[in-house]
PDB file of C-alpha atoms and ligand atoms in Angstrom:
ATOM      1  CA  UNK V 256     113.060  81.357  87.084  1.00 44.00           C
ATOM      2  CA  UNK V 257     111.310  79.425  89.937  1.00 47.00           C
ATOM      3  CA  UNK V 258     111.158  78.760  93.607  1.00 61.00           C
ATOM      4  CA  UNK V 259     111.976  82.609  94.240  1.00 83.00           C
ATOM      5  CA  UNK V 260     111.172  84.683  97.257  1.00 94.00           C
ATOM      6  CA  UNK V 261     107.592  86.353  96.320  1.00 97.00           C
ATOM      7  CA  UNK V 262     109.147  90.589  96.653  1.00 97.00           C
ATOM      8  CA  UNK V 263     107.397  92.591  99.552  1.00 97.00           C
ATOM      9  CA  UNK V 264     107.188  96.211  99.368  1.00 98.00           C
ATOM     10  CA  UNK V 265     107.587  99.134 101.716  1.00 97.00           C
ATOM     11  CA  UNK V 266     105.968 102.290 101.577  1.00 97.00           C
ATOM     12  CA  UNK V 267     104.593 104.917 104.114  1.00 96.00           C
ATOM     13  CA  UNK V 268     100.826 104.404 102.969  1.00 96.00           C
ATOM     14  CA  UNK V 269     100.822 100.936 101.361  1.00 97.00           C
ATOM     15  CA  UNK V 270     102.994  97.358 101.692  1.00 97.00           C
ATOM     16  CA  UNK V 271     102.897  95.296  98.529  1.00 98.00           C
ATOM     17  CA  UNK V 272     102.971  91.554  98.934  1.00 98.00           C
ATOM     18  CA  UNK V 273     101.793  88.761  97.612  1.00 98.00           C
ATOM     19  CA  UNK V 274      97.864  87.472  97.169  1.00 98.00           C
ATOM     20  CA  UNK V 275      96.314  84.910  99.285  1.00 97.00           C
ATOM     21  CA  UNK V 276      93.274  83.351  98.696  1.00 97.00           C
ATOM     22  CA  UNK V 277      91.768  84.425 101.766  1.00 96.00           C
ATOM     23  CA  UNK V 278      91.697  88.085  99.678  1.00 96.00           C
ATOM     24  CA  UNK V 279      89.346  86.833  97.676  1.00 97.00           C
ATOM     25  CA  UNK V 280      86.257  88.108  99.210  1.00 96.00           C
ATOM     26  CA  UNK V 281      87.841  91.338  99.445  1.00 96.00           C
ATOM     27  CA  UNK V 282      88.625  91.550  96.066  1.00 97.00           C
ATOM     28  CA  UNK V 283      85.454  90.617  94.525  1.00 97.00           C
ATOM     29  CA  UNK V 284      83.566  93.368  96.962  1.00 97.00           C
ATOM     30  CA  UNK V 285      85.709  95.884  95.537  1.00 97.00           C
ATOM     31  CA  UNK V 286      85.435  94.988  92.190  1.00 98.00           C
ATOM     32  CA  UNK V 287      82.789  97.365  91.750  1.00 98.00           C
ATOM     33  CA  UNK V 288      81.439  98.861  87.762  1.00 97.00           C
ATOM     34  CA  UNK V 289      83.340 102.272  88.753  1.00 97.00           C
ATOM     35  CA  UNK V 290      86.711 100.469  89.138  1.00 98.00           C
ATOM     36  CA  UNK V 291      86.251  97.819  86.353  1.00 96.00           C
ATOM     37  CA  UNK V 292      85.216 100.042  83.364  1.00 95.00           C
ATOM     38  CA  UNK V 293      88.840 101.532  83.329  1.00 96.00           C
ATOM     39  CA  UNK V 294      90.274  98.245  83.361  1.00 95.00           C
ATOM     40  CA  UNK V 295      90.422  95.999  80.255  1.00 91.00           C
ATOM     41  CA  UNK V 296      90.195  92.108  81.057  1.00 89.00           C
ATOM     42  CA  UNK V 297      88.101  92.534  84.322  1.00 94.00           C
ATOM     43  CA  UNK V 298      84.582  91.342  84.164  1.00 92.00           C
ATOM     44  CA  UNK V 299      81.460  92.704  85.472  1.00 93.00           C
ATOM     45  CA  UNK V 300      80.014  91.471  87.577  1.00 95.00           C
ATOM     46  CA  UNK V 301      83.049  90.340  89.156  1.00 97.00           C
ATOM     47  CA  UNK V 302      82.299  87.329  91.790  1.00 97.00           C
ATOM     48  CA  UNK V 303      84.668  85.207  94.378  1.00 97.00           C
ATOM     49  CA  UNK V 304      85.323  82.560  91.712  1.00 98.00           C
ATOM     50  CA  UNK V 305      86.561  85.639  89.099  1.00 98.00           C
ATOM     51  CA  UNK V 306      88.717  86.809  92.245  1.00 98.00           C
ATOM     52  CA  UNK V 307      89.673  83.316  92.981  1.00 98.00           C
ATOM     53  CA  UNK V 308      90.383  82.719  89.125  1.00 98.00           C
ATOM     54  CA  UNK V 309      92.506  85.629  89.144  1.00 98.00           C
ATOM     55  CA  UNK V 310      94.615  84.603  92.334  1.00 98.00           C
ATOM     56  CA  UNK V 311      95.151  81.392  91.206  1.00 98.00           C
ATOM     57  CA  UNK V 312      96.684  82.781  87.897  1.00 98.00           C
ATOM     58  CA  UNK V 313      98.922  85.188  90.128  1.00 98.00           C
ATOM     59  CA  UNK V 314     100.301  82.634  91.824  1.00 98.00           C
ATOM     60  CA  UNK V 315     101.300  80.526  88.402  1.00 98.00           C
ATOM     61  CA  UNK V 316     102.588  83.988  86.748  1.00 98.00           C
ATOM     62  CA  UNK V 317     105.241  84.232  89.357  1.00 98.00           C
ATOM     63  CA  UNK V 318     106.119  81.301  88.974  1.00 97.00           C
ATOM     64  CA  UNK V 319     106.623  81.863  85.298  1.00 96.00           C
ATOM     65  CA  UNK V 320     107.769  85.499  85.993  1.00 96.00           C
ATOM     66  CA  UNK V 321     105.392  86.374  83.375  1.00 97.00           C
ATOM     67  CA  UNK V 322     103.912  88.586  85.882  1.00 98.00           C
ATOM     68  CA  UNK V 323     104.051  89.870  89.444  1.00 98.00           C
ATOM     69  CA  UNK V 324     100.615  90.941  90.722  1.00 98.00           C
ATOM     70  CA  UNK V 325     101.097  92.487  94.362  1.00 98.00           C
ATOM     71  CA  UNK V 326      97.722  92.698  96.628  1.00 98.00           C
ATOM     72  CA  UNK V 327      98.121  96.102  97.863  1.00 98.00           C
ATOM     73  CA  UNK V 328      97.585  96.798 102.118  1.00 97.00           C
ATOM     74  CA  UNK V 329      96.657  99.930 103.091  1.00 96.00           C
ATOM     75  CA  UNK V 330      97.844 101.659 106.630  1.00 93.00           C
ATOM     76  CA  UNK V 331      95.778 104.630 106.472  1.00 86.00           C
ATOM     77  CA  UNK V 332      92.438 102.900 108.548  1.00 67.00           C
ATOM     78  CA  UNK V 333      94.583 100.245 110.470  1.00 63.00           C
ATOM     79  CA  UNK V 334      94.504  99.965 114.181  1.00 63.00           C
ATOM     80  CA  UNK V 335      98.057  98.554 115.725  1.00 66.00           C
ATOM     81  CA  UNK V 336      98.049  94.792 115.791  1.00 67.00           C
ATOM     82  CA  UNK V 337      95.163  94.205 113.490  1.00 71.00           C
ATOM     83  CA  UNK V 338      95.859  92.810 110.004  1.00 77.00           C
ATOM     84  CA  UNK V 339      95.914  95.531 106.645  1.00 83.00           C
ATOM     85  CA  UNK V 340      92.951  95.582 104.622  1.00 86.00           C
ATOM     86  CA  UNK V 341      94.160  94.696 101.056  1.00 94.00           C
ATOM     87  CA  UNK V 342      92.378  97.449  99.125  1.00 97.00           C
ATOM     88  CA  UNK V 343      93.613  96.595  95.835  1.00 98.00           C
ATOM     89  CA  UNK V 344      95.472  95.514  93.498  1.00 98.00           C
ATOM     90  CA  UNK V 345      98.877  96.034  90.943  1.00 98.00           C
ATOM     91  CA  UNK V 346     100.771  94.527  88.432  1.00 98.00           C
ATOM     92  CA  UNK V 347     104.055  93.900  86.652  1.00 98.00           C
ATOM     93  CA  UNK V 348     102.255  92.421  83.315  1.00 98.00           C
ATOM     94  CA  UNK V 349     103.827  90.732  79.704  1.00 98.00           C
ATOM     95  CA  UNK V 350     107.200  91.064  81.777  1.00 98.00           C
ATOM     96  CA  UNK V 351     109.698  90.315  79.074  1.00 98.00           C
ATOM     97  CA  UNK V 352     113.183  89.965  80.541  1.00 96.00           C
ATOM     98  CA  UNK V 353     115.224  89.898  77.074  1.00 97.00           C
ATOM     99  CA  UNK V 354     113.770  93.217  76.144  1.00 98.00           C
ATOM    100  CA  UNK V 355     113.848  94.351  79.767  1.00 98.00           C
ATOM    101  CA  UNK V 356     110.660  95.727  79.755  1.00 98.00           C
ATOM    102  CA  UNK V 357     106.741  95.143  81.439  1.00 98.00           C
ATOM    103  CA  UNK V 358     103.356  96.725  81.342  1.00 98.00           C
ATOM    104  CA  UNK V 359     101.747  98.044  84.746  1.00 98.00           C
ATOM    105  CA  UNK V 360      98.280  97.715  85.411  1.00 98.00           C
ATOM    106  CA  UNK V 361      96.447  98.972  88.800  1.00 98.00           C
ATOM    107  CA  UNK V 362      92.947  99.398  90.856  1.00 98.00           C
ATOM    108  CA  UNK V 363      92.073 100.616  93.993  1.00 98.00           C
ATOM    109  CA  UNK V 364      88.557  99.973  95.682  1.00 98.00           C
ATOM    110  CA  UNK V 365      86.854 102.966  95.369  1.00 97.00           C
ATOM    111  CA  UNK V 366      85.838 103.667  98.821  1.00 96.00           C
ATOM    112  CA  UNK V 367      89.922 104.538  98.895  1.00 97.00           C
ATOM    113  CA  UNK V 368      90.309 106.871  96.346  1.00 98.00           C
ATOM    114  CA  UNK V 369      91.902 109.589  96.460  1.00 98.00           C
ATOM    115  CA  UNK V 370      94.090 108.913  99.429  1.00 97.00           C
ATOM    116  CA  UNK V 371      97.329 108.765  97.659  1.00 98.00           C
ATOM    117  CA  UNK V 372      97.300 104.777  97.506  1.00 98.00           C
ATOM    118  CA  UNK V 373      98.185 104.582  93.506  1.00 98.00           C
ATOM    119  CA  UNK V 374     100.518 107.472  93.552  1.00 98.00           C
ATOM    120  CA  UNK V 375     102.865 105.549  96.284  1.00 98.00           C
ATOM    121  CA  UNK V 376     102.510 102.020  94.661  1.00 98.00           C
ATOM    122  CA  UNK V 377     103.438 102.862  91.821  1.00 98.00           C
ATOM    123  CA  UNK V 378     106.666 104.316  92.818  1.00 98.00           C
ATOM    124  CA  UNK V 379     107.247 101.511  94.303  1.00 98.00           C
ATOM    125  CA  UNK V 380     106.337  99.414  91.607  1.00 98.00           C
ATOM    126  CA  UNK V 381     108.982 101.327  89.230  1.00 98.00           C
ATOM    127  CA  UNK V 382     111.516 101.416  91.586  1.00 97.00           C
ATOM    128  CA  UNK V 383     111.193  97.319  91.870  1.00 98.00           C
ATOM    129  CA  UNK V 384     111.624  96.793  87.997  1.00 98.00           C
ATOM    130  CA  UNK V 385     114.676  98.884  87.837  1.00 97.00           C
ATOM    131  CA  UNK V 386     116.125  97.330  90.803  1.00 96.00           C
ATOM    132  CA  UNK V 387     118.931  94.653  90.419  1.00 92.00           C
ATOM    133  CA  UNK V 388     116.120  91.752  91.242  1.00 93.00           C
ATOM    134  CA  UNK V 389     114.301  92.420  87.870  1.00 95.00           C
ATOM    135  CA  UNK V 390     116.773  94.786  86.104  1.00 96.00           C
ATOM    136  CA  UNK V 391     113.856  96.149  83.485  1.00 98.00           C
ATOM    137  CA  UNK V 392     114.722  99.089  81.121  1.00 98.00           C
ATOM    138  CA  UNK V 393     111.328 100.185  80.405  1.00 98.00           C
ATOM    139  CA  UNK V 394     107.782 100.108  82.010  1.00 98.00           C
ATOM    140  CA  UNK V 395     104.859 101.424  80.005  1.00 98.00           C
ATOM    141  CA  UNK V 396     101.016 101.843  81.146  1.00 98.00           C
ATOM    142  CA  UNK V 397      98.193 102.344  78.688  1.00 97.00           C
ATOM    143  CA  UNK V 398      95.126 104.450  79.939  1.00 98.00           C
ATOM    144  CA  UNK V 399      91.894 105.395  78.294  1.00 97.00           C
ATOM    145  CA  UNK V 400      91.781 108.895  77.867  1.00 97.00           C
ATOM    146  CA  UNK V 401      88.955 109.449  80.140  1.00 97.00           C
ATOM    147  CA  UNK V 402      90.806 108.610  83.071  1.00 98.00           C
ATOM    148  CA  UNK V 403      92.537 111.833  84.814  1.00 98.00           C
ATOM    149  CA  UNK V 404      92.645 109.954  87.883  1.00 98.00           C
ATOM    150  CA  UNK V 405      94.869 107.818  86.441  1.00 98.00           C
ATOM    151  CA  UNK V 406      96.896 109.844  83.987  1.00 98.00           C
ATOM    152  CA  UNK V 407      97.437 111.898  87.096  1.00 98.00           C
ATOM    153  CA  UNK V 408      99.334 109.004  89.335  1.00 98.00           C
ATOM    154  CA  UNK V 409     101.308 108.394  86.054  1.00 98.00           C
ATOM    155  CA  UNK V 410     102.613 111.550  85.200  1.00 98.00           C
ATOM    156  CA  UNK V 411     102.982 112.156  89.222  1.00 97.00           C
ATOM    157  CA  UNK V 412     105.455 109.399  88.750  1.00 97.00           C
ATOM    158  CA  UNK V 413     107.595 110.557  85.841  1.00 97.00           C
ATOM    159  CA  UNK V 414     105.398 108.284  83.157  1.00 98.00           C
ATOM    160  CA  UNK V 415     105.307 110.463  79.775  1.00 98.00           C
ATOM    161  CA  UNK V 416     102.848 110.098  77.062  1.00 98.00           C
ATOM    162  CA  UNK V 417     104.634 108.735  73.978  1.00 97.00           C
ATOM    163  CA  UNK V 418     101.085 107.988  71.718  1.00 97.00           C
ATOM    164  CA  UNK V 419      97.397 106.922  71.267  1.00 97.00           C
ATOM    165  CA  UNK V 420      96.742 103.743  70.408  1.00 95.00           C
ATOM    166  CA  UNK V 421      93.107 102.348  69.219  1.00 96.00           C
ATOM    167  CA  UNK V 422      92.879  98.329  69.840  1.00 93.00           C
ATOM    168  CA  UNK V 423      90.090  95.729  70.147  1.00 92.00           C
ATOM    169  CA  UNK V 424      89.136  94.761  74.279  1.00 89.00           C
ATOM    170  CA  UNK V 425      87.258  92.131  74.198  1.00 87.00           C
ATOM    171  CA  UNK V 426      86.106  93.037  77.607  1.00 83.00           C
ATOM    172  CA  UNK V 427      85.347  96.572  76.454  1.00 83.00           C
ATOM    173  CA  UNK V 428      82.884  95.436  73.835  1.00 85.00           C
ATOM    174  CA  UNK V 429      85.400  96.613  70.594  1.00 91.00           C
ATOM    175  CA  UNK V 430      88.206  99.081  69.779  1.00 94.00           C
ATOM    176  CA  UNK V 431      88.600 101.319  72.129  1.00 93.00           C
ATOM    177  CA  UNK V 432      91.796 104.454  72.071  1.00 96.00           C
ATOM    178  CA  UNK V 433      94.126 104.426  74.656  1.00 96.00           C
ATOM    179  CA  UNK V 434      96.820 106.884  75.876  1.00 98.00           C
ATOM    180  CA  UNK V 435     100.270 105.021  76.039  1.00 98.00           C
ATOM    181  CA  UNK V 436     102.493 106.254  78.731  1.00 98.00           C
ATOM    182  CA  UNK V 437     106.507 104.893  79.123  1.00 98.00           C
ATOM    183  CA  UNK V 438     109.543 105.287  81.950  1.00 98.00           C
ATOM    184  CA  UNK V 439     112.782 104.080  81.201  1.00 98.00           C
ATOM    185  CA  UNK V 440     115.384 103.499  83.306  1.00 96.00           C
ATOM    186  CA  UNK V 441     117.640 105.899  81.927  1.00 94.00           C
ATOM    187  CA  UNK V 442     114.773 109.164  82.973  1.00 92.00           C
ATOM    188  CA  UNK V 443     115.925 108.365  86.300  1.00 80.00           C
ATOM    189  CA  UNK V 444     119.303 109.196  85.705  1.00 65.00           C
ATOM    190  CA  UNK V 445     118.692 112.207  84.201  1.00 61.00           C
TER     191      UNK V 445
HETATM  192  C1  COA I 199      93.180 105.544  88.993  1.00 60.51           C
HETATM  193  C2  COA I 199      93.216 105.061  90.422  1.00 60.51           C
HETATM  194  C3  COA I 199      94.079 103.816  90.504  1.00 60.51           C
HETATM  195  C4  COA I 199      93.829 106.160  91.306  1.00 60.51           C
HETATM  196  O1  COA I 199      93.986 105.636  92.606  1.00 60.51           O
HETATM  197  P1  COA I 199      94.086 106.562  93.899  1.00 60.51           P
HETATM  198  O2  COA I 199      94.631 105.752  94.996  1.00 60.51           O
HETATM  199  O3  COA I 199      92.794 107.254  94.091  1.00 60.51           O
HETATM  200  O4  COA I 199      95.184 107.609  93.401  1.00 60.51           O
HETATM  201  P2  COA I 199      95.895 108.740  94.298  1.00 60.51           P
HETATM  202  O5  COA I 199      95.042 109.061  95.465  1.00 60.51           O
HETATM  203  O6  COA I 199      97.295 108.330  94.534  1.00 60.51           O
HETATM  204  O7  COA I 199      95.950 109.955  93.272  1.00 60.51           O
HETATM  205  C5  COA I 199      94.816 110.360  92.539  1.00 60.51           C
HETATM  206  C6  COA I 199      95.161 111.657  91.834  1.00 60.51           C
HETATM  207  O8  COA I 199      94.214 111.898  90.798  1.00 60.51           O
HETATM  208  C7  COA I 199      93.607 113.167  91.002  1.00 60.51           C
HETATM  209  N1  COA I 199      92.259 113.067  90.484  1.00 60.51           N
HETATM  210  C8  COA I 199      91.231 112.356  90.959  1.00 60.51           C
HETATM  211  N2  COA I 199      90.156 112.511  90.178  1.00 60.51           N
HETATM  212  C9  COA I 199      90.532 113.348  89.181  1.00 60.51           C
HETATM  213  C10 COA I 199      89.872 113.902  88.058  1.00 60.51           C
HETATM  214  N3  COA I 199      88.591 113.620  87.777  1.00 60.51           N
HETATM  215  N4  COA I 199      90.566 114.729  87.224  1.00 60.51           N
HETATM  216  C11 COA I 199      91.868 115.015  87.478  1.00 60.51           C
HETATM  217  N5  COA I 199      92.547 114.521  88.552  1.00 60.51           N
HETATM  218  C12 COA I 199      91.878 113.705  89.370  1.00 60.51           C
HETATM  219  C13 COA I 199      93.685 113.389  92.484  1.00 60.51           C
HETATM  220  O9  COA I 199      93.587 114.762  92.812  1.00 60.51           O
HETATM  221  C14 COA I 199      95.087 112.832  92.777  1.00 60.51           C
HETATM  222  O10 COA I 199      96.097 113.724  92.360  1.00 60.51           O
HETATM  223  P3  COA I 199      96.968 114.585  93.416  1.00 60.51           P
HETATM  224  O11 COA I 199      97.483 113.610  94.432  1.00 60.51           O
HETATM  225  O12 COA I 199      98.053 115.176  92.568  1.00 60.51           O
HETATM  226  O13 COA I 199      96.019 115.565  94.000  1.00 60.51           O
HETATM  227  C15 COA I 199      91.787 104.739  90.950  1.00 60.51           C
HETATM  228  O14 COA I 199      90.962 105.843  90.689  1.00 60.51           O
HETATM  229  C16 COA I 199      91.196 103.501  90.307  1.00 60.51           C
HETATM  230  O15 COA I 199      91.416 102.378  90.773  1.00 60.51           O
HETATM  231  N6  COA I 199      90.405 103.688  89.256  1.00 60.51           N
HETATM  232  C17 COA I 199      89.744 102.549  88.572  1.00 60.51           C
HETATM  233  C18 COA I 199      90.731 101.566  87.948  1.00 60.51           C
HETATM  234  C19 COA I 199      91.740 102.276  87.064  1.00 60.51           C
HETATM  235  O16 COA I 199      91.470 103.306  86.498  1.00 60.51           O
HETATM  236  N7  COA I 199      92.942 101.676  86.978  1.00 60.51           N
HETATM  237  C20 COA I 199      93.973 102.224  86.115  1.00 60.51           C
HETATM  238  C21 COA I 199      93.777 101.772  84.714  1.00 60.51           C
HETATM  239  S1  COA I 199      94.980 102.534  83.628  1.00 60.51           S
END
């Protein structure tokens, strides 16, 4: 599937759109340690070329609907008629439209925590793979355990824990567990 519309997304706190690469000096600024060690292919430190790297790649995912990475803007510190500061990013990853299902991956800059940016994007994020555009069955998120924050904005968003898995991250240094958490389209209905 090419030549699509890149989706935009509404929400009260956040919009979801697509990345430029004028958000790459944003990006690498907020790429700090505290963000990056829950993440597992981000490296640190992170620099403009990584975050122009990774834009780049978004761009040729969508094309290949392999994944949709959305630059997340926030509204919270905005003043009318200036642009939103993208604070972040998050992802529709390994999208596999036979099996109808993705991964979701997500990071805010930490200066926002804890505002309720996650928590909102990634309702929005679930409600956009179950929509008619994508039609996905099933969207799963692996966490390490460590992370409340995180296990908290999944389990906000009706994501249960279905396992533990231990894998190799190259990024991480060697095997590392992880918490896997799963919503299918069908919870929704329930
Ligand atoms: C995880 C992360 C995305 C959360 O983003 P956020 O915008 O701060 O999330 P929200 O503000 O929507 O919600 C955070 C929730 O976690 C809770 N929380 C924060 N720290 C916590 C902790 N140490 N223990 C338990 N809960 C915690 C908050 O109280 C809030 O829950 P509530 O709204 O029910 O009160 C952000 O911390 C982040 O980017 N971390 C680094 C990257 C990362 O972990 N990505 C996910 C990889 S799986």
């Amino acid at each position: 599937m090419t030549c699509r519309d890149f989706p935009k997304l509404f929400g009260i706190v956040v919009n979801l759109r697509e990345f430029s690469l004028n958000d790459a000096e944003d990006i690498a600024h907020l790429m700090s340690y505290n963000v990056s060690k829950y993440l597992y292919e981000v490296p640190n430190p992170y620099t403009i070329e990584d975050a122009i790297n990774f834009i780049k790649s978004a761009h040729s995912d969508f094309n290949s609907l392999t994944a949709i990475h959305f630059a997340i803007e926030y509204k919270g510190k905005s003043e009318p008629g200036n642009n939103l500061v993208c604070v972040g990013a998050i992802s529709l990853k390994n999208i596999d439209l036979v099996n109808k299902k993705a991964n979701l991956g997500y990071w805010i800059g930490e200066q926002y925590w804890n505002s309720g940016i996650a928590s909102e994007c990634i309702r929005l994020i679930i409600d956009y793979a179950f929509s008619t555009e994508l039609e996905l069955k099933e969207v799963s998120a692996y966490v390490f355990p460590e992370n409340k924050a995180s296990i908290q904005v999944l389990e906000k968003n009706g994501m249960k824990k279905k396992g533990e898995v231990n894998e190799y991250h190259q990024m991480c240094g060697g095997y590392r567990n992880s918490l896997k958490y799963v919503i299918q389209e069908s919870d929704r209905e329930r």
